[in-house]
CSV table of C-alpha atoms and ligand atoms in Angstrom, one decimal:
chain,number,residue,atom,x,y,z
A,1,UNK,CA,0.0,0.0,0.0
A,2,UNK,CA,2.1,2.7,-1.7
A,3,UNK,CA,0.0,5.6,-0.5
A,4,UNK,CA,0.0,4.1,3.1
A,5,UNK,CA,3.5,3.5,3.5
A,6,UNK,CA,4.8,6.8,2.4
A,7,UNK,CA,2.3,8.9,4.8
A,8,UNK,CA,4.0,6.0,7.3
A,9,UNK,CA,7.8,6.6,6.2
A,10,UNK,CA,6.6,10.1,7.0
A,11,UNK,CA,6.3,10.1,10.9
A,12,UNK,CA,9.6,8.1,11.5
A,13,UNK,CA,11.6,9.9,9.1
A,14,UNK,CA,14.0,12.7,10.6
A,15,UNK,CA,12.7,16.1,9.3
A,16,UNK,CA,14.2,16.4,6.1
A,17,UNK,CA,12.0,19.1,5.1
A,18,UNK,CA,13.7,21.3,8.3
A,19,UNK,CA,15.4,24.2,6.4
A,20,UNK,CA,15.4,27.9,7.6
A,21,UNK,CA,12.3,29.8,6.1
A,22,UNK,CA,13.5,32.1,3.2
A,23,UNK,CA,14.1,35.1,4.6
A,24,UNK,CA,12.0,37.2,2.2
A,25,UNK,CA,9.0,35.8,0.1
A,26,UNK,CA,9.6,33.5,-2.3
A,27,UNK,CA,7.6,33.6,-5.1
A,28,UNK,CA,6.6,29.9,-6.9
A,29,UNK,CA,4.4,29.3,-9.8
A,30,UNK,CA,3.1,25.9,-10.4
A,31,UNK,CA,2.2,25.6,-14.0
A,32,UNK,CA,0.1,22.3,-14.8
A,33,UNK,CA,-1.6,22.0,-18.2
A,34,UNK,CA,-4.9,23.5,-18.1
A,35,UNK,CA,-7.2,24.5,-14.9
A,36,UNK,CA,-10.6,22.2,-14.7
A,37,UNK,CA,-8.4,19.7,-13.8
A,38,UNK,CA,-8.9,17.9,-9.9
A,39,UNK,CA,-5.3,16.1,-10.5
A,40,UNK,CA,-3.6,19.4,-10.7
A,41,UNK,CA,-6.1,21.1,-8.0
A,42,UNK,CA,-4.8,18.2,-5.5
A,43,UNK,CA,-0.9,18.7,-6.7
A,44,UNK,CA,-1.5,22.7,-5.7
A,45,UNK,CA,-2.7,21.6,-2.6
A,46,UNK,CA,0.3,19.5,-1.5
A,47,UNK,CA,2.2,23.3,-3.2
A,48,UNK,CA,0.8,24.9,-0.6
A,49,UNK,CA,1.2,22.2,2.2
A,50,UNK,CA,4.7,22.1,1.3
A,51,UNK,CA,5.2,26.3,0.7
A,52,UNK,CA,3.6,26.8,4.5
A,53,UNK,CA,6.3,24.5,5.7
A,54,UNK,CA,9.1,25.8,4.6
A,55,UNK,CA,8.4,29.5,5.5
A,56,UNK,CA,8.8,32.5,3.4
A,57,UNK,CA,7.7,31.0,0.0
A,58,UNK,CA,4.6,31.8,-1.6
A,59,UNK,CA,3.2,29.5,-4.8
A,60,UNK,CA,1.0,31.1,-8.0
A,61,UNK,CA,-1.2,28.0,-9.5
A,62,UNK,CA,-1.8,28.7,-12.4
A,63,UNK,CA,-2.5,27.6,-16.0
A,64,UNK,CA,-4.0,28.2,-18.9
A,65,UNK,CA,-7.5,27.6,-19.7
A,66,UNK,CA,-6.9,24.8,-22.8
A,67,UNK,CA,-3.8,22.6,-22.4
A,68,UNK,CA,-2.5,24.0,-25.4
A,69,UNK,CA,1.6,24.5,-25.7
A,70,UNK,CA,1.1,28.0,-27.1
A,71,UNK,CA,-1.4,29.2,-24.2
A,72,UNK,CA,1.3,27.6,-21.4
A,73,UNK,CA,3.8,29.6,-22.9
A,74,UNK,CA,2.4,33.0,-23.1
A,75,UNK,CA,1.5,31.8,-19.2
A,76,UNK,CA,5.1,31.6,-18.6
A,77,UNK,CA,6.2,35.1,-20.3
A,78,UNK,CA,4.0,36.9,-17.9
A,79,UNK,CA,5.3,34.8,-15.0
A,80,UNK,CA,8.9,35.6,-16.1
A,81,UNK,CA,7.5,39.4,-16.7
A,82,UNK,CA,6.8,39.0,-13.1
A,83,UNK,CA,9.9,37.8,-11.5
A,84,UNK,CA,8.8,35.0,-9.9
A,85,UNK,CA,11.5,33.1,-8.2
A,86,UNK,CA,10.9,29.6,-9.5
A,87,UNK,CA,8.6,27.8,-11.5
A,88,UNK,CA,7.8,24.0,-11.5
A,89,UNK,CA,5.7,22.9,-14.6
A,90,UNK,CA,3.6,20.1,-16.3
A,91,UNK,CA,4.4,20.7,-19.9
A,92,UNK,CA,1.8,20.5,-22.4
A,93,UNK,CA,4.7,19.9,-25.1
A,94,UNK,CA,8.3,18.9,-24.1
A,95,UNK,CA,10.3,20.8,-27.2
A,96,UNK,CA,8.2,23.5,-27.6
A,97,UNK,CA,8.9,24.9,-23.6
A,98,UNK,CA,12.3,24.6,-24.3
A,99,UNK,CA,13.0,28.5,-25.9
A,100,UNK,CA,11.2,30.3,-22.7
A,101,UNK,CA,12.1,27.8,-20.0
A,102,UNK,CA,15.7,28.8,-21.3
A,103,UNK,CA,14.7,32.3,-21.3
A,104,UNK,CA,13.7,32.0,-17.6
A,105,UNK,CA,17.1,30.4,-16.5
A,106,UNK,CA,18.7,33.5,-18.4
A,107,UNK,CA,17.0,36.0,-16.3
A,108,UNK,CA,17.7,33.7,-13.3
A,109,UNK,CA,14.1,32.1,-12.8
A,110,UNK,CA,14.9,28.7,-11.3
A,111,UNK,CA,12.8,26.6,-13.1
A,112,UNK,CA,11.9,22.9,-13.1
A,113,UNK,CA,9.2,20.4,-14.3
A,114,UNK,CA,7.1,18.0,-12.9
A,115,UNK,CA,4.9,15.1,-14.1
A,116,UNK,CA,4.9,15.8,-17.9
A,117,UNK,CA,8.5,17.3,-18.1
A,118,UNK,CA,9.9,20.3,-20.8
A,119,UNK,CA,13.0,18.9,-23.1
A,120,UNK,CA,16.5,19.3,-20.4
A,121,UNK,CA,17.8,22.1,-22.6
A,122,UNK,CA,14.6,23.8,-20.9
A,123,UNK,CA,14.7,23.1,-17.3
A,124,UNK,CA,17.1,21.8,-14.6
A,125,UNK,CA,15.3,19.1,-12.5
A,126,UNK,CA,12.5,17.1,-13.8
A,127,UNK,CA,10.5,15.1,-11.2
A,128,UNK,CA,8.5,12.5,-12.3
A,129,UNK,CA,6.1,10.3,-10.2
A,130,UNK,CA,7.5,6.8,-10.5
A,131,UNK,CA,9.0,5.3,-13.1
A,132,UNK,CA,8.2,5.3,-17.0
A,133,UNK,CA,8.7,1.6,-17.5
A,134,UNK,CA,6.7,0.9,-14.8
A,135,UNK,CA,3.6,3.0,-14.9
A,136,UNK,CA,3.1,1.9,-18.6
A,137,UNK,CA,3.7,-2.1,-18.0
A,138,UNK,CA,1.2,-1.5,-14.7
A,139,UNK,CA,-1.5,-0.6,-17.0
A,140,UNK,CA,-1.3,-2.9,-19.5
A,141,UNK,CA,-0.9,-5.7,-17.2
A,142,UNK,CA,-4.3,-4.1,-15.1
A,143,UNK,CA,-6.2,-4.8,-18.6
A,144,UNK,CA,-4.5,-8.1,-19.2
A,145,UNK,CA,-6.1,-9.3,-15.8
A,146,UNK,CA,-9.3,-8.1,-16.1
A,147,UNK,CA,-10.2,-9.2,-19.9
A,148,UNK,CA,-8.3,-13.2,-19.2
A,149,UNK,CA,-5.2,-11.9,-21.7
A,150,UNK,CA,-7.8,-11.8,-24.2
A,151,UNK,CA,-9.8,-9.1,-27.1
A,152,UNK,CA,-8.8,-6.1,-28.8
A,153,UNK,CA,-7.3,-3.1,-26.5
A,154,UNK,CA,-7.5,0.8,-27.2
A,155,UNK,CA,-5.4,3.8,-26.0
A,156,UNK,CA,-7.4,6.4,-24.8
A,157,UNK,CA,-4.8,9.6,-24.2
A,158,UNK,CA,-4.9,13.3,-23.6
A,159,UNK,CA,-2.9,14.9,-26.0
A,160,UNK,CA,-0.4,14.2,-28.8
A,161,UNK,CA,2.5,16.3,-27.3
A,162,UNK,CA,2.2,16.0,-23.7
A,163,UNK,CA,5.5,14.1,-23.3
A,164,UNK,CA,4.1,11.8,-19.8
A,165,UNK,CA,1.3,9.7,-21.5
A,166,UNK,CA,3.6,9.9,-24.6
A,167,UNK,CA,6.4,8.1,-22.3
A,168,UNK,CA,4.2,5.9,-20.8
A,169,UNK,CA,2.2,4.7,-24.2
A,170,UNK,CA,6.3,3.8,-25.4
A,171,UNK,CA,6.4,1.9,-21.9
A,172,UNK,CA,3.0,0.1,-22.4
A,173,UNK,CA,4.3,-0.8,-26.1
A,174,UNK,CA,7.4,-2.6,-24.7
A,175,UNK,CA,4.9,-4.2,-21.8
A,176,UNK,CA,2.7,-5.5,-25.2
A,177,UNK,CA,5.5,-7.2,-26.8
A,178,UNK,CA,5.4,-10.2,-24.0
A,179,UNK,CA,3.8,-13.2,-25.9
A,180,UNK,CA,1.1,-13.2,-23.1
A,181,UNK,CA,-0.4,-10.6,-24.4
A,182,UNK,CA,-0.5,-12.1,-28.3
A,183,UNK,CA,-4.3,-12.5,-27.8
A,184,UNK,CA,-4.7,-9.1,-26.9
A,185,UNK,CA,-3.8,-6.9,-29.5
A,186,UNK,CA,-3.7,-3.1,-29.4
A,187,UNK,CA,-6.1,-1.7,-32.5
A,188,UNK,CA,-6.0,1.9,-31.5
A,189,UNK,CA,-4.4,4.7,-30.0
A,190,UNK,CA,-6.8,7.6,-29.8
A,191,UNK,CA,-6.0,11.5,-28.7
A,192,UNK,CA,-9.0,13.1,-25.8
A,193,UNK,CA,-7.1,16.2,-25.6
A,194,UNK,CA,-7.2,16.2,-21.6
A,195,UNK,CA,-11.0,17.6,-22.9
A,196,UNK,CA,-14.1,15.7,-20.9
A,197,UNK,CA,-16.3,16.2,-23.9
A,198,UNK,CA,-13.2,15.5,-26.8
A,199,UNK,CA,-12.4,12.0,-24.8
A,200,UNK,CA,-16.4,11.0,-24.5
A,201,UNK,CA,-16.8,11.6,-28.1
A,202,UNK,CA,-13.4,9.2,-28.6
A,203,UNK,CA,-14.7,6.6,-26.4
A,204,UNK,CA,-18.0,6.5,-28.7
A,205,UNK,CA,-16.3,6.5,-31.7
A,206,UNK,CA,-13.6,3.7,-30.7
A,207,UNK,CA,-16.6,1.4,-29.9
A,208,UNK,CA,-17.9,2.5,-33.6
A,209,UNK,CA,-15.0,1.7,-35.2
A,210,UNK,CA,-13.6,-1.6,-33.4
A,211,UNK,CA,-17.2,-3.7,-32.5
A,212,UNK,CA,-15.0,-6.2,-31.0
A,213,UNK,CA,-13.4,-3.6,-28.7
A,214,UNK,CA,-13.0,-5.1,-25.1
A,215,UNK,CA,-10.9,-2.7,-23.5
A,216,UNK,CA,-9.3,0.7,-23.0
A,217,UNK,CA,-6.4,2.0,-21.3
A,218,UNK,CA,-6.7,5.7,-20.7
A,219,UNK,CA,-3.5,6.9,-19.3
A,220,UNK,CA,-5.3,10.6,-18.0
A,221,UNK,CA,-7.3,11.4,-14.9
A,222,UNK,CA,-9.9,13.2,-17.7
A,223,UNK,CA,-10.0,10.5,-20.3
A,224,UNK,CA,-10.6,7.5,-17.8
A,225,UNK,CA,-13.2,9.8,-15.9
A,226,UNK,CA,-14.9,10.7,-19.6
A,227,UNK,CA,-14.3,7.0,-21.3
A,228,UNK,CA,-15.6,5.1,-17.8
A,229,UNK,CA,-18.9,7.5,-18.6
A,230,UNK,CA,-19.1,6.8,-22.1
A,231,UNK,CA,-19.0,3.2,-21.3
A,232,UNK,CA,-21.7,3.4,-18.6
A,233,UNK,CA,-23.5,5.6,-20.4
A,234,UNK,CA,-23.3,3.0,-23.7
A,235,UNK,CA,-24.7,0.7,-21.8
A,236,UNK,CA,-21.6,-1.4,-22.7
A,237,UNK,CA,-20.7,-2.4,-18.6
A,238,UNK,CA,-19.8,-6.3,-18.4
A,239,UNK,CA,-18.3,-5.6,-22.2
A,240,UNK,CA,-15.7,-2.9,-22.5
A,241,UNK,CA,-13.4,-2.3,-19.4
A,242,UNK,CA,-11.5,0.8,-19.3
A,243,UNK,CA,-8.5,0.8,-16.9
A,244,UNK,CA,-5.5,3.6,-16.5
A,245,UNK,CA,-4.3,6.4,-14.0
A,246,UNK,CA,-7.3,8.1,-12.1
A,247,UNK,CA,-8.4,9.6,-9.1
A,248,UNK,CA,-10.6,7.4,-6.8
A,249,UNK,CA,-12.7,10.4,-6.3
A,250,UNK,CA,-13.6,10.6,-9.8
A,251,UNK,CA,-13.8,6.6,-10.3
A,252,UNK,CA,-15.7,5.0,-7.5
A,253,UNK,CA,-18.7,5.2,-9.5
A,254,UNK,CA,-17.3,3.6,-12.6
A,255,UNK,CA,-15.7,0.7,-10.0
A,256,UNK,CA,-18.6,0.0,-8.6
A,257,UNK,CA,-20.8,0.0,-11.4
A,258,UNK,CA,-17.8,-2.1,-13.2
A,259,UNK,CA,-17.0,-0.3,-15.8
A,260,UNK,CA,-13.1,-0.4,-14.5
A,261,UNK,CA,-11.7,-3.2,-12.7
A,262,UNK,CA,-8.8,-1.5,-11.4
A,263,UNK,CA,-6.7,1.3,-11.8
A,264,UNK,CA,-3.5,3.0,-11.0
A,265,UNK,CA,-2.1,6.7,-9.7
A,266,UNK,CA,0.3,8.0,-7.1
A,267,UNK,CA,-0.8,10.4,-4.0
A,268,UNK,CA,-1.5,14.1,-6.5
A,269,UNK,CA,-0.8,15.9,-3.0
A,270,UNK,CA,2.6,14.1,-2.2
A,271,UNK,CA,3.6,15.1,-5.6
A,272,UNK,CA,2.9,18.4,-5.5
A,273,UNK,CA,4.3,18.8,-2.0
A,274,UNK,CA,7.6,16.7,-3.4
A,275,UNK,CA,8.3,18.5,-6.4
A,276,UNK,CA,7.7,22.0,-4.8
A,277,UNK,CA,10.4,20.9,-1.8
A,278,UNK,CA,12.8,20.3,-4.6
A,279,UNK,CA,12.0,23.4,-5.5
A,280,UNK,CA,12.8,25.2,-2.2
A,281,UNK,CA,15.9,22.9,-1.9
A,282,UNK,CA,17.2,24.3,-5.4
A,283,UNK,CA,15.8,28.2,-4.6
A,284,UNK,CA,18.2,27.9,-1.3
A,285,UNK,CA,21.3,26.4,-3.1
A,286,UNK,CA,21.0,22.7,-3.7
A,287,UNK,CA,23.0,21.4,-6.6
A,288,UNK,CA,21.0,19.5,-9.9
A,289,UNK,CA,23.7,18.3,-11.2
A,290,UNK,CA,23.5,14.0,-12.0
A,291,UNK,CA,23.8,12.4,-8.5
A,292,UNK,CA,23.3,15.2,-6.5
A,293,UNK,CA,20.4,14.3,-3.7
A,294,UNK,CA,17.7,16.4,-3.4
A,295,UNK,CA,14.9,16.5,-0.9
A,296,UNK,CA,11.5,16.0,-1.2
A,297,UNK,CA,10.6,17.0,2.5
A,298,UNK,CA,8.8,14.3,4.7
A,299,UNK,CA,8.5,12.0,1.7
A,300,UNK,CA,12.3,11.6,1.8
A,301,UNK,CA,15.3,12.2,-0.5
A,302,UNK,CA,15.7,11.4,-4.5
A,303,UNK,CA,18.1,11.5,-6.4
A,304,UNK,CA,18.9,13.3,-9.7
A,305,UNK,CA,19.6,11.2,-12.2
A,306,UNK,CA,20.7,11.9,-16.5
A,307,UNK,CA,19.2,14.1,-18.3
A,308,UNK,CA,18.0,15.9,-14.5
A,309,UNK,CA,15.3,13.1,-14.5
A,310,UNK,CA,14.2,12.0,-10.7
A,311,UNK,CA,11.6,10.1,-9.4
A,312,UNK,CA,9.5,10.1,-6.2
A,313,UNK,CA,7.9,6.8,-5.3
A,314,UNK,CA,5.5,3.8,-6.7
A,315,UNK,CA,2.5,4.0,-7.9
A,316,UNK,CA,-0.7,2.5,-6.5
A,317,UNK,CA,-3.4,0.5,-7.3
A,318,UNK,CA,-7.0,1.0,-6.9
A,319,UNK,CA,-10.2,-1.5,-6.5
A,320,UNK,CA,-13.4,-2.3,-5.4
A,321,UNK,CA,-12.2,-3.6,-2.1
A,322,UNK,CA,-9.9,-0.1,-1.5
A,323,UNK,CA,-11.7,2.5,-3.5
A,324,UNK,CA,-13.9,4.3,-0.6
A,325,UNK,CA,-10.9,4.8,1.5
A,326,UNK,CA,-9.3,6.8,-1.0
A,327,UNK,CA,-12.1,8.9,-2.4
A,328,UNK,CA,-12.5,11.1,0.4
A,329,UNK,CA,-8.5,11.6,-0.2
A,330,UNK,CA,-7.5,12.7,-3.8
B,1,RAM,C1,-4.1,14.0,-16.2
B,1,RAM,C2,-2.9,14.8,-16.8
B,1,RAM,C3,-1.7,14.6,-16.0
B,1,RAM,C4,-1.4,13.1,-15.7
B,1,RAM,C5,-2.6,12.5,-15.0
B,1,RAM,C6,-2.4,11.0,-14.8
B,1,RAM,O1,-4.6,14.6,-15.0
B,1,RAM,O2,-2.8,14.4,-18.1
B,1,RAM,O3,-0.6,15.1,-16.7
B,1,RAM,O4,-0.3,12.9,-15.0
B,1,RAM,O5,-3.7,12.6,-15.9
């Protein structure tokens, strides 16, 4: 119990989180992809967890309104017109970032990116949530279980660019290629935008287009939310099965109904709390060079690794029997 054992590893760690306050504000803005969306809401709110611990540092949530690369980055200009001190974000594209994540560095921004990460040319540190190779094969193997190994699979993303479900859909490829899987092909890979209404009307048509569809791997909070809905909705519970990274507050209905057997995510809250620790640790000095350790307050100590990549923890899964408990969580 991932989720369980990091709030555990919590009270018997020493307080790794213990640095002075900074002496005068420091200003943070958390960037995510687009606002509307509960995943980022709950990373902001282990921001400010982590912000009012450290003392002194103040975080700006924002984003823009579609998760657009163009509409993040005029986000960012402003930001940098601002002087912010830092900025931690979840990039809608990896390359395109790179130009005014550089230009933040140049003007002495600190900035750094968290679960879908900017191109390292663009940033220093890029924290993701557990590793790629992992959270891909987890999610193929989660539909593997449920359908017996057996019936056509979908991908159900958010967009084209975002460069985490483009890194995990790789990961789930390489998970595919295990001859276990041979009766279980993948017919589709299908783009929701991080939109609710874009990933319904993808969930519709993939049912249109592959009648022998039996299930779906959405690797997005919004399209397994909006393809769990479709399905119920389709009256196609019992025949399509749509599994992927979610928030049990958004999927205890679809679990219980039995739309999704099980799914996967890490603690939203930890991760924003983690990644914006890192952030106070580089703000007061830290190094982010490869092997240099960096903290992530009570949830311990990571370190970086090439290309600036780290990681915080394992992810979690999700069911009927543990569902309830984490609802009224994230
Ligand atoms: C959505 C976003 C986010 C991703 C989660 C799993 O909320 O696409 O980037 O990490 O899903």
């Amino acid at each position: 119990r991932t989720v369980l054992q990091l709030g555990a590893a919590a009270a018997t760690l020493p307080a790794f989180g213990a640095r002075p306050a900074f002496a005068a504000d420091r200003r943070v803005a958390m960037v995510v992809k687009n606002l509307g969306n509960s995943y980022f809401d709950a990373c902001a709110n282990g921001a400010n967890e982590a912000a009012g611990e450290v003392g002194g540092m103040e975080i700006i949530y924002t984003a823009p309104t579609k998760p657009t690369p163009e509409d993040q980055i005029a986000v960012i200009d402003s930001l940098i017109a601002q002087r912010v001190d830092g900025i931690i974000v979840s990039a809608n594209d990896a390359n395109a970032l790179v130009p005014v994540g550089k230009k933040a560095m140049e003007r002495g921004i600190q900035m750094m990116s968290f679960d879908s990460a900017i191109a390292p040319e663009g940033r220093s540190v890029h924290l993701s949530a557990s590793s790629t190779p992992l959270i891909g094969a987890k999610q193929v193997q989660m539909i593997g279980e449920t359908l017996g190994y057996e019936g056509e699979v979908a991908i159900l993303s958010a967009a084209s660019t975002m460069t985490n479900q483009n890194a995990w859909i790789e990961a789930m490829m390489e998970e595919w290629k295990d001859p276990k899987y041979a009766n279980m092909p993948h017919v589709a890979t299908v783009y929701g935008d991080d939109q609710d209404d874009k990933s319904y009307r993808e969930m519709e048509a993939l049912v249109k287009a592959h009648p022998d569809l039996r299930g779906v791997i959405s690797p997005t909070t919004i399209g397994i939310r909006s393809g769990a809905k479709a399905i119920m909705d389709m009256g196609l519970v019992g025949q399509v099965y749509i599994t992927g990274l979610g928030l049990p507050s958004e999927m205890q209905a679809a679990v219980e109904a039995g739309a999704c057997d099980s799914f996967a995510i890490w603690n939203p809250v930890e991760y924003g709390y983690a990644s914006t620790m890192i952030m106070a640790d580089i703000l007061g000095g830290a190094e982010t060079s490869e092997g240099s350790t960096l903290s992530m307050g009570r949830i311990g100590e990571t370190t970086v690794g090439s290309e600036g990549e780290a990681v915080m923890g394992e992810p979690f899964v999700f069911n009927k029997e543990n569902i309830a408990e984490f609802a009224a969580i994230f």
